[in-house]
Amino acid sequence: MKPGMVPPPPGEESQIILLPPGWQSYLSPQGRRYYVNTTTNETTWERPSSPSGIPASPGPHRSSLPPTVNGYHAAGTPAHPPETAHMSVRKSTGDSQNLGSSSPGKKQNKENTITINCVTFPHPDTMPEQQLLKPTEWSYCDYFWADKKDPQGNGTMAGFELLLQKQLKGKQMQKEMSEFIRERIKIEEEYAKNLAKLSQNSLAAQEEGSLGEAWAQVKKSLADEAEVHLKFSAKLHSEVEKPLMNFRENFKKDMKKCEHHITDLRKQLASRHAAVEKARKALTERQRDLEIKTQQLEIKLSNKTEEDIKKARRKSTQAGDDLMRCVDLYNQAQSKWFEEMVTTTLELERLEAERVEMIRQHLCQYTQLRHETDMFNQSTVEPVDQLLRKVDPAKDRELWVREHKTGNIRPVDMEI
C-alpha cells in the first residue's frame, strides 16, 4: 500500500549519520534508496548534501500515473491511505507523486498532501480526475463508482447496488405489464363468451319483415364479434404476454450472472484491502521497533547487540516485502474489478436498453392488434347497416296483407 520503508542494510549506517539534520534514508519497494525530510515531508532520490536545515531539491522528473480507482492506481502504489479510500473513479488524467515510479515528485504544498510513515502522498481532494469513458453520453460506466447516501441518512449504498436496483425495478415493471395484459385477455375472453351467449337469446325472435331480417343480423353480428374478440385474446397471449414473460426470465438470468460476478470481485477486493491494512500496520510496528533499538544502541542506553539490530532489520525488511506482496495482490484484484465493473455496467446498460425496446415493440403489437380488432368489429355491423337501410314498412305491410288477408272490403247493404 505504501512503499516498503526499510532501513538501510548493514554498512550504510554511516550514510545516515552524515545526512543533514532532519533527513532519513529509506528503500523503495523496488530496492532503490530515497531520502525523506521529516520536517518538510519532502522526498528525493538524490542524497541531500545541502547545509543544515535546507533540504536538497528533488529530482527533476515527474511520473504519470494510471487512472485511480478506490484510491489506488491500477498498477503501483495507492494514491492515498485506506482510511480515506472510497469506491470512486476520477474524471481526468494527470500526474501525481508516486514513490513506486521512476522518480519522486516535486515538492508539494503541505495543505495538498498527506504524510504517512514520513512519505508524502497527494491529498485525495486535490488529485486530478480521470476522463469519462463516454464523455458524450450519460453512460452507466461513468457515474456509478462512488457510494450514495441513504436519503434517510441511515447509511450509504454502492453505485453498483443502485444499478442493480434499477434492473430489479425494470424486471418488476415487466412482470406487472405481463399481468396487465393477462387481465386484458381475461376481459376479452369473458366479453366474447357473453357476446356469444347473447347472440343465442330468443328475445324478439318473432319480428317479421325487413325489420326482422335486420334484427336477426344484429344478433348474428354479436356472434361474429364474439369470435373477433376471442381471436384477439388468443393473439394477445401468443404475441404479447408470452414474449414478455419469456424475456423476463432471460433478463433475470443475465442480471444474476452480472450481480454474482461483481459481488465476488468486490468481496475479493475487500479481503485484499484488509490484508494490505494488516501488512501496513505490521510494517509500521517493525519500523518503530527497529528505530527504538537503533537509537538505544547509538546512545548506549541498552545492552542490545548488533545481532539484535540485524534481527530487527530483517523483520522490518520482511514486513516491507509482505506489504509489497499484499499491495501487488490488491492492485491485481483492483485492476480486475475495474475492468469487470466497466464491462458489467455496460452490459447492464445494454440489458436495460434491450428491455425498453422489447416492451415498446410488444406494446406496438398490442395497439396493432387492437386496431385490427376494431376493424373486424366494424365489419360485423356492416351487414346490419345495409339491412337497416332496406327496412320498408309499406313493403312489409303489403307482403303481410297478401299473406294474411281475409277478403276485400265490400259495401254494406242498408234497409230502410
Coordinates of C-alpha atoms in Angstrom, one line a residue:
M1 CA 0.0 0.0 0.0
K2 CA 2.7 2.4 0.9
P3 CA 6.3 2.0 -0.3
G4 CA 8.3 -0.5 1.7
M5 CA 10.2 1.8 4.0
V6 CA 13.0 -0.4 5.2
P7 CA 16.2 0.9 6.9
P8 CA 19.5 0.6 5.1
P9 CA 21.4 -2.6 5.2
P10 CA 24.5 -3.1 7.4
G11 CA 27.4 -1.0 6.4
E12 CA 25.3 2.0 5.3
E13 CA 24.6 3.5 8.8
S14 CA 27.4 5.9 8.2
Q15 CA 25.4 7.5 5.4
I16 CA 22.5 8.2 7.8
I17 CA 24.9 9.8 10.3
L18 CA 26.4 12.0 7.6
L19 CA 22.9 13.2 6.4
P20 CA 21.9 16.8 7.2
P21 CA 19.7 17.1 10.3
G22 CA 16.1 16.2 9.6
W23 CA 16.8 13.8 6.7
Q24 CA 16.4 10.0 6.8
S25 CA 17.2 7.3 4.2
Y26 CA 14.8 4.5 3.1
L27 CA 14.5 1.9 0.4
S28 CA 11.6 1.9 -2.1
P29 CA 9.7 -1.3 -2.9
Q30 CA 11.9 -1.7 -6.0
G31 CA 15.0 -1.5 -3.8
R32 CA 16.1 2.0 -4.7
R33 CA 17.2 4.3 -2.0
Y34 CA 15.4 7.6 -1.4
Y35 CA 15.5 10.3 1.2
V36 CA 12.8 11.9 3.4
N37 CA 13.0 15.3 5.2
T38 CA 10.9 14.6 8.3
T39 CA 10.4 18.3 8.9
T40 CA 9.1 19.3 5.4
N41 CA 7.9 15.8 4.3
E42 CA 9.9 16.3 1.1
T43 CA 11.2 13.3 -0.8
T44 CA 14.1 12.9 -3.2
W45 CA 16.1 10.3 -4.9
E46 CA 19.3 12.3 -4.6
R47 CA 21.3 12.2 -1.4
P48 CA 20.9 15.6 0.3
S49 CA 24.1 17.5 0.8
S50 CA 22.8 21.0 1.5
P51 CA 23.6 22.9 4.6
S52 CA 21.8 22.1 7.8
G53 CA 18.0 22.9 7.8
I54 CA 17.9 23.3 4.0
P55 CA 16.6 20.3 2.2
A56 CA 18.1 19.2 -1.1
S57 CA 16.0 19.8 -4.2
P58 CA 14.1 16.8 -5.5
G59 CA 14.8 15.1 -8.8
P60 CA 13.7 16.9 -12.0
H61 CA 11.4 14.2 -13.4
R62 CA 7.7 13.5 -12.6
S63 CA 5.8 10.3 -13.2
S64 CA 2.5 9.9 -14.9
L65 CA 0.1 7.5 -13.1
P66 CA -2.6 5.3 -14.5
P67 CA -6.2 6.0 -13.5
T68 CA -7.1 6.0 -9.8
V69 CA -9.8 3.7 -8.6
N70 CA -10.9 3.2 -5.0
G71 CA -7.9 5.4 -4.0
Y72 CA -5.4 3.1 -5.7
H73 CA -3.6 3.2 -9.0
A74 CA -4.3 0.4 -11.4
A75 CA -0.7 -0.5 -11.1
G76 CA 1.7 0.7 -8.4
T77 CA 1.2 2.2 -5.0
P78 CA -2.0 3.6 -3.6
A79 CA -2.8 7.3 -4.2
H80 CA -3.9 7.8 -0.6
P81 CA -4.3 5.7 2.5
P82 CA -7.2 3.3 3.0
E83 CA -8.6 5.4 5.9
T84 CA -9.8 7.9 3.2
A85 CA -10.3 5.4 0.4
H86 CA -13.7 5.0 -1.2
M87 CA -15.1 3.4 -4.4
S88 CA -14.6 6.2 -6.9
V89 CA -13.3 6.8 -10.4
R90 CA -11.7 10.1 -11.2
K91 CA -12.7 12.0 -14.3
S92 CA -9.5 13.4 -15.9
T93 CA -5.9 12.1 -16.2
G94 CA -2.9 13.9 -14.7
D95 CA 0.4 13.5 -12.9
S96 CA 0.8 13.0 -9.2
Q97 CA 3.6 11.8 -6.8
N98 CA 4.3 8.1 -6.6
L99 CA 7.4 6.7 -4.9
G100 CA 6.9 3.4 -6.7
S101 CA 7.6 5.1 -10.0
S102 CA 10.8 6.0 -11.7
S103 CA 11.3 9.3 -9.8
P104 CA 9.8 11.2 -6.9
G105 CA 7.5 14.2 -7.4
K106 CA 8.4 17.8 -6.8
K107 CA 7.7 19.4 -3.5
Q108 CA 4.0 19.8 -2.9
N109 CA 2.1 22.3 -0.8
K110 CA 1.5 20.9 2.7
E111 CA -2.2 21.6 2.5
N112 CA -2.5 19.4 -0.6
T113 CA -0.6 16.4 0.8
I114 CA -0.9 13.6 3.3
T115 CA 2.2 12.2 5.1
I116 CA 2.3 8.5 6.2
N117 CA 5.5 7.0 7.6
C118 CA 7.4 10.1 6.5
V119 CA 6.3 9.6 2.9
T120 CA 4.2 12.3 1.2
F121 CA 1.1 11.4 -0.8
P122 CA -1.2 13.7 -2.7
H123 CA -4.4 14.6 -0.9
P124 CA -7.4 12.8 -2.4
D125 CA -9.3 16.1 -2.8
T126 CA -6.6 17.7 -4.8
M127 CA -5.8 14.7 -7.1
P128 CA -6.5 15.0 -10.8
E129 CA -9.5 13.1 -12.2
Q130 CA -9.8 10.5 -14.9
Q131 CA -11.5 11.3 -18.1
L132 CA -15.0 10.0 -18.8
L133 CA -15.1 6.8 -20.8
K134 CA -18.2 8.1 -22.7
P135 CA -17.9 11.9 -22.5
T136 CA -20.9 12.5 -24.8
E137 CA -23.3 10.1 -23.1
W138 CA -24.8 9.7 -19.6
S139 CA -23.5 6.2 -19.5
Y140 CA -23.7 3.9 -16.5
C141 CA -19.9 3.1 -16.8
D142 CA -19.0 6.7 -15.7
Y143 CA -21.4 7.6 -12.9
F144 CA -21.8 4.7 -10.5
W145 CA -18.4 4.3 -8.8
A146 CA -18.9 6.2 -5.6
D147 CA -21.3 5.5 -2.7
K148 CA -24.6 7.3 -2.4
K149 CA -26.0 8.4 0.9
D150 CA -29.3 7.0 2.0
P151 CA -32.0 9.7 1.7
Q152 CA -33.0 8.9 5.3
G153 CA -29.4 9.3 6.5
N154 CA -29.1 5.7 7.7
G155 CA -26.1 4.7 5.7
T156 CA -24.7 4.5 2.1
M157 CA -25.2 2.4 -0.9
A158 CA -22.7 1.5 -3.5
G159 CA -23.2 2.8 -7.0
F160 CA -23.3 -0.7 -8.5
E161 CA -26.1 -1.6 -6.0
L162 CA -28.1 1.3 -7.4
L163 CA -27.7 -0.1 -10.9
L164 CA -28.9 -3.5 -9.6
Q165 CA -31.9 -1.8 -8.0
K166 CA -32.7 -0.2 -11.3
Q167 CA -32.6 -3.6 -13.1
L168 CA -34.8 -5.2 -10.4
K169 CA -37.3 -2.4 -10.7
G170 CA -37.3 -2.9 -14.5
K171 CA -37.9 -6.6 -14.1
Q172 CA -40.7 -5.9 -11.7
M173 CA -42.3 -3.5 -14.1
Q174 CA -42.1 -6.1 -16.9
K175 CA -43.8 -8.6 -14.7
E176 CA -46.6 -6.2 -13.9
M177 CA -47.1 -5.4 -17.5
S178 CA -47.4 -9.1 -18.3
E179 CA -50.1 -9.3 -15.5
F180 CA -51.9 -6.3 -17.0
I181 CA -52.0 -8.0 -20.5
R182 CA -53.2 -11.2 -18.8
E183 CA -56.1 -9.3 -17.2
R184 CA -56.9 -7.8 -20.6
I185 CA -57.0 -11.2 -22.1
K186 CA -59.4 -12.4 -19.4
I187 CA -61.7 -9.5 -20.1
E188 CA -61.7 -10.2 -23.8
E189 CA -62.4 -13.9 -23.2
E190 CA -65.3 -13.1 -20.8
Y191 CA -66.6 -10.5 -23.2
A192 CA -66.5 -12.9 -26.1
K193 CA -68.3 -15.5 -24.0
N194 CA -71.1 -13.1 -23.1
L195 CA -71.5 -11.9 -26.7
A196 CA -71.9 -15.4 -27.9
K197 CA -74.4 -16.2 -25.2
L198 CA -76.4 -13.1 -26.0
S199 CA -76.4 -13.9 -29.7
Q200 CA -78.4 -17.1 -28.9
N201 CA -81.0 -15.2 -26.9
S202 CA -84.6 -15.7 -28.3
L203 CA -85.9 -12.3 -27.3
A204 CA -87.7 -10.6 -30.2
A205 CA -87.1 -13.6 -32.4
Q206 CA -90.7 -13.3 -33.8
E207 CA -90.1 -10.0 -35.5
E208 CA -91.0 -10.2 -39.2
G209 CA -90.4 -8.5 -42.5
S210 CA -87.4 -6.4 -43.4
L211 CA -87.0 -5.2 -39.8
G212 CA -87.0 -8.9 -38.7
E213 CA -84.2 -9.6 -41.1
A214 CA -82.2 -6.6 -39.8
W215 CA -82.8 -7.7 -36.2
A216 CA -81.6 -11.3 -37.0
Q217 CA -78.5 -9.8 -38.5
V218 CA -77.9 -7.8 -35.3
K219 CA -77.9 -11.0 -33.2
K220 CA -75.6 -12.7 -35.8
S221 CA -73.2 -9.7 -35.6
L222 CA -72.8 -10.4 -31.9
A223 CA -71.7 -14.0 -32.6
D224 CA -69.2 -12.6 -35.2
E225 CA -68.0 -10.0 -32.8
A226 CA -67.5 -12.7 -30.1
E227 CA -65.3 -14.6 -32.5
V228 CA -63.3 -11.5 -33.3
H229 CA -62.6 -10.8 -29.6
L230 CA -61.8 -14.5 -28.9
K231 CA -59.1 -14.3 -31.7
F232 CA -57.9 -11.0 -30.2
S233 CA -57.4 -12.6 -26.8
A234 CA -55.5 -15.5 -28.3
K235 CA -53.2 -13.2 -30.2
L236 CA -52.6 -11.1 -27.1
H237 CA -51.4 -14.3 -25.3
S238 CA -49.1 -15.6 -28.0
E239 CA -47.8 -12.3 -29.4
V240 CA -47.6 -10.0 -26.3
E241 CA -48.0 -11.7 -22.9
K242 CA -45.9 -14.8 -23.6
P243 CA -42.9 -13.0 -25.1
L244 CA -42.9 -10.6 -22.2
M245 CA -42.7 -13.4 -19.7
N246 CA -40.0 -15.3 -21.7
F247 CA -37.9 -12.2 -22.0
R248 CA -38.3 -11.5 -18.3
E249 CA -36.9 -14.9 -17.4
N250 CA -33.9 -14.5 -19.7
F251 CA -33.4 -11.0 -18.3
K252 CA -33.4 -12.3 -14.8
K253 CA -30.7 -14.9 -15.6
D254 CA -28.4 -12.3 -17.3
M255 CA -28.8 -9.9 -14.4
K256 CA -28.0 -12.5 -11.8
K257 CA -24.9 -13.5 -13.7
C258 CA -23.6 -9.9 -13.6
E259 CA -24.6 -9.5 -10.0
H260 CA -22.8 -12.6 -8.7
H261 CA -19.6 -11.9 -10.8
I262 CA -19.2 -8.3 -9.5
T263 CA -20.2 -9.3 -5.9
D264 CA -17.4 -12.0 -5.9
L265 CA -14.9 -9.4 -7.1
R266 CA -16.0 -6.9 -4.5
K267 CA -15.5 -9.5 -1.8
Q268 CA -12.1 -10.3 -3.1
L269 CA -11.2 -6.7 -3.3
A270 CA -12.3 -6.1 0.3
S271 CA -10.3 -9.1 1.5
R272 CA -7.1 -7.9 -0.3
H273 CA -7.6 -4.4 1.2
A274 CA -7.8 -5.9 4.7
A275 CA -4.6 -7.8 4.0
V276 CA -2.8 -4.6 2.9
E277 CA -4.0 -2.8 6.0
K278 CA -2.7 -5.6 8.2
A279 CA 0.7 -5.6 6.5
R280 CA 0.9 -1.8 6.7
K281 CA 0.4 -1.9 10.4
A282 CA 2.9 -4.7 10.8
L283 CA 5.5 -2.7 8.9
T284 CA 4.9 0.4 11.0
E285 CA 5.4 -1.7 14.2
R286 CA 8.6 -3.3 12.9
Q287 CA 10.0 0.1 11.8
R288 CA 9.2 1.6 15.1
D289 CA 10.8 -1.3 17.0
L290 CA 13.9 -1.0 14.8
E291 CA 14.2 2.7 15.2
I292 CA 13.9 2.4 19.0
K293 CA 16.6 -0.3 19.2
T294 CA 18.9 1.7 16.9
Q295 CA 18.6 4.9 19.0
Q296 CA 19.2 2.9 22.2
L297 CA 22.3 1.4 20.7
E298 CA 23.6 4.8 19.4
I299 CA 23.2 6.5 22.8
K300 CA 24.4 3.4 24.8
L301 CA 21.2 3.2 26.8
S302 CA 20.8 -0.5 26.2
N303 CA 22.9 -3.7 26.1
K304 CA 21.3 -4.7 22.7
T305 CA 23.9 -6.2 20.4
E306 CA 24.4 -5.6 16.8
E307 CA 22.8 -9.0 16.2
D308 CA 19.6 -7.7 17.8
I309 CA 19.7 -4.8 15.4
K310 CA 20.2 -7.1 12.4
K311 CA 17.3 -9.3 13.6
A312 CA 15.0 -6.3 13.9
R313 CA 16.2 -5.1 10.5
R314 CA 15.4 -8.4 8.9
K315 CA 11.9 -8.4 10.4
S316 CA 11.4 -4.9 9.1
T317 CA 12.5 -5.8 5.7
Q318 CA 10.3 -8.9 5.7
A319 CA 7.4 -6.7 6.8
G320 CA 8.1 -4.4 3.9
D321 CA 8.2 -7.4 1.5
D322 CA 4.9 -8.6 2.8
L323 CA 3.4 -5.2 2.3
M324 CA 4.6 -5.1 -1.3
R325 CA 3.2 -8.5 -1.9
C326 CA -0.1 -7.6 -0.5
V327 CA -0.2 -4.4 -2.5
D328 CA 0.6 -6.3 -5.7
L329 CA -2.3 -8.7 -4.9
Y330 CA -4.6 -5.8 -4.1
N331 CA -3.7 -4.0 -7.3
Q332 CA -4.3 -7.1 -9.3
A333 CA -7.7 -7.5 -7.7
Q334 CA -8.5 -3.8 -8.1
S335 CA -7.5 -3.8 -11.7
K336 CA -9.6 -6.9 -12.4
W337 CA -12.5 -5.3 -10.5
F338 CA -12.1 -2.0 -12.5
E339 CA -12.2 -3.9 -15.8
E340 CA -15.2 -6.0 -14.9
M341 CA -17.0 -3.1 -13.4
V342 CA -16.8 -1.2 -16.7
T343 CA -17.8 -4.3 -18.6
T344 CA -20.7 -5.2 -16.3
T345 CA -22.1 -1.7 -16.2
L346 CA -22.1 -1.5 -20.0
E347 CA -23.8 -4.9 -20.0
L348 CA -26.5 -3.7 -17.6
E349 CA -26.9 -0.6 -19.8
R350 CA -27.4 -2.8 -22.8
L351 CA -29.9 -5.0 -21.0
E352 CA -31.9 -2.0 -19.9
A353 CA -32.0 -0.6 -23.4
E354 CA -32.9 -4.0 -24.8
R355 CA -35.7 -4.4 -22.2
V356 CA -37.2 -1.0 -23.0
E357 CA -37.1 -1.6 -26.8
M358 CA -38.6 -5.1 -26.4
I359 CA -41.5 -3.7 -24.3
R360 CA -42.0 -0.9 -26.8
Q361 CA -42.2 -3.3 -29.7
H362 CA -44.8 -5.6 -28.0
L363 CA -46.9 -2.6 -26.9
C364 CA -46.9 -1.6 -30.5
Q365 CA -48.0 -5.1 -31.4
Y366 CA -50.8 -4.7 -28.8
T367 CA -52.0 -1.5 -30.4
Q368 CA -51.9 -3.0 -33.9
L369 CA -54.0 -6.0 -32.7
R370 CA -56.4 -3.5 -31.1
H371 CA -56.8 -1.6 -34.4
E372 CA -57.3 -4.9 -36.3
T373 CA -60.0 -5.9 -33.8
D374 CA -61.8 -2.6 -34.2
M375 CA -61.7 -3.0 -38.0
F376 CA -63.1 -6.5 -37.8
N377 CA -65.7 -5.4 -35.3
Q378 CA -66.8 -2.7 -37.8
S379 CA -67.1 -5.4 -40.5
T380 CA -69.5 -7.3 -38.3
V381 CA -72.0 -4.4 -38.2
E382 CA -71.8 -3.5 -41.9
P383 CA -74.4 -6.1 -42.9
V384 CA -76.7 -4.7 -40.2
D385 CA -76.3 -1.2 -41.6
Q386 CA -77.2 -2.5 -45.1
L387 CA -80.4 -4.3 -43.9
L388 CA -81.4 -1.3 -41.8
R389 CA -81.3 0.9 -44.9
K390 CA -83.6 -1.5 -46.7
V391 CA -86.3 -1.5 -44.0
D392 CA -89.6 -0.5 -45.7
P393 CA -92.8 -0.5 -43.6
A394 CA -95.0 -0.1 -46.7
K395 CA -93.5 -3.1 -48.5
D396 CA -93.6 -5.1 -45.3
R397 CA -97.3 -4.2 -44.9
E398 CA -98.1 -5.3 -48.5
L399 CA -96.4 -8.6 -48.1
W400 CA -98.1 -9.3 -44.8
V401 CA -101.5 -8.3 -46.1
R402 CA -101.1 -10.5 -49.1
E403 CA -100.2 -13.5 -46.9
H404 CA -102.8 -12.9 -44.2
K405 CA -105.8 -11.1 -45.9
T406 CA -109.3 -12.5 -45.4
G407 CA -111.1 -10.7 -48.2
N408 CA -111.6 -7.3 -49.9
I409 CA -113.7 -4.6 -48.4
R410 CA -117.4 -4.7 -49.5
P411 CA -120.3 -2.1 -49.3
V412 CA -122.8 -2.7 -46.5
D413 CA -126.5 -3.1 -47.5
M414 CA -128.8 -1.0 -45.6
E415 CA -132.6 -1.4 -45.1
I416 CA -135.0 1.5 -44.9

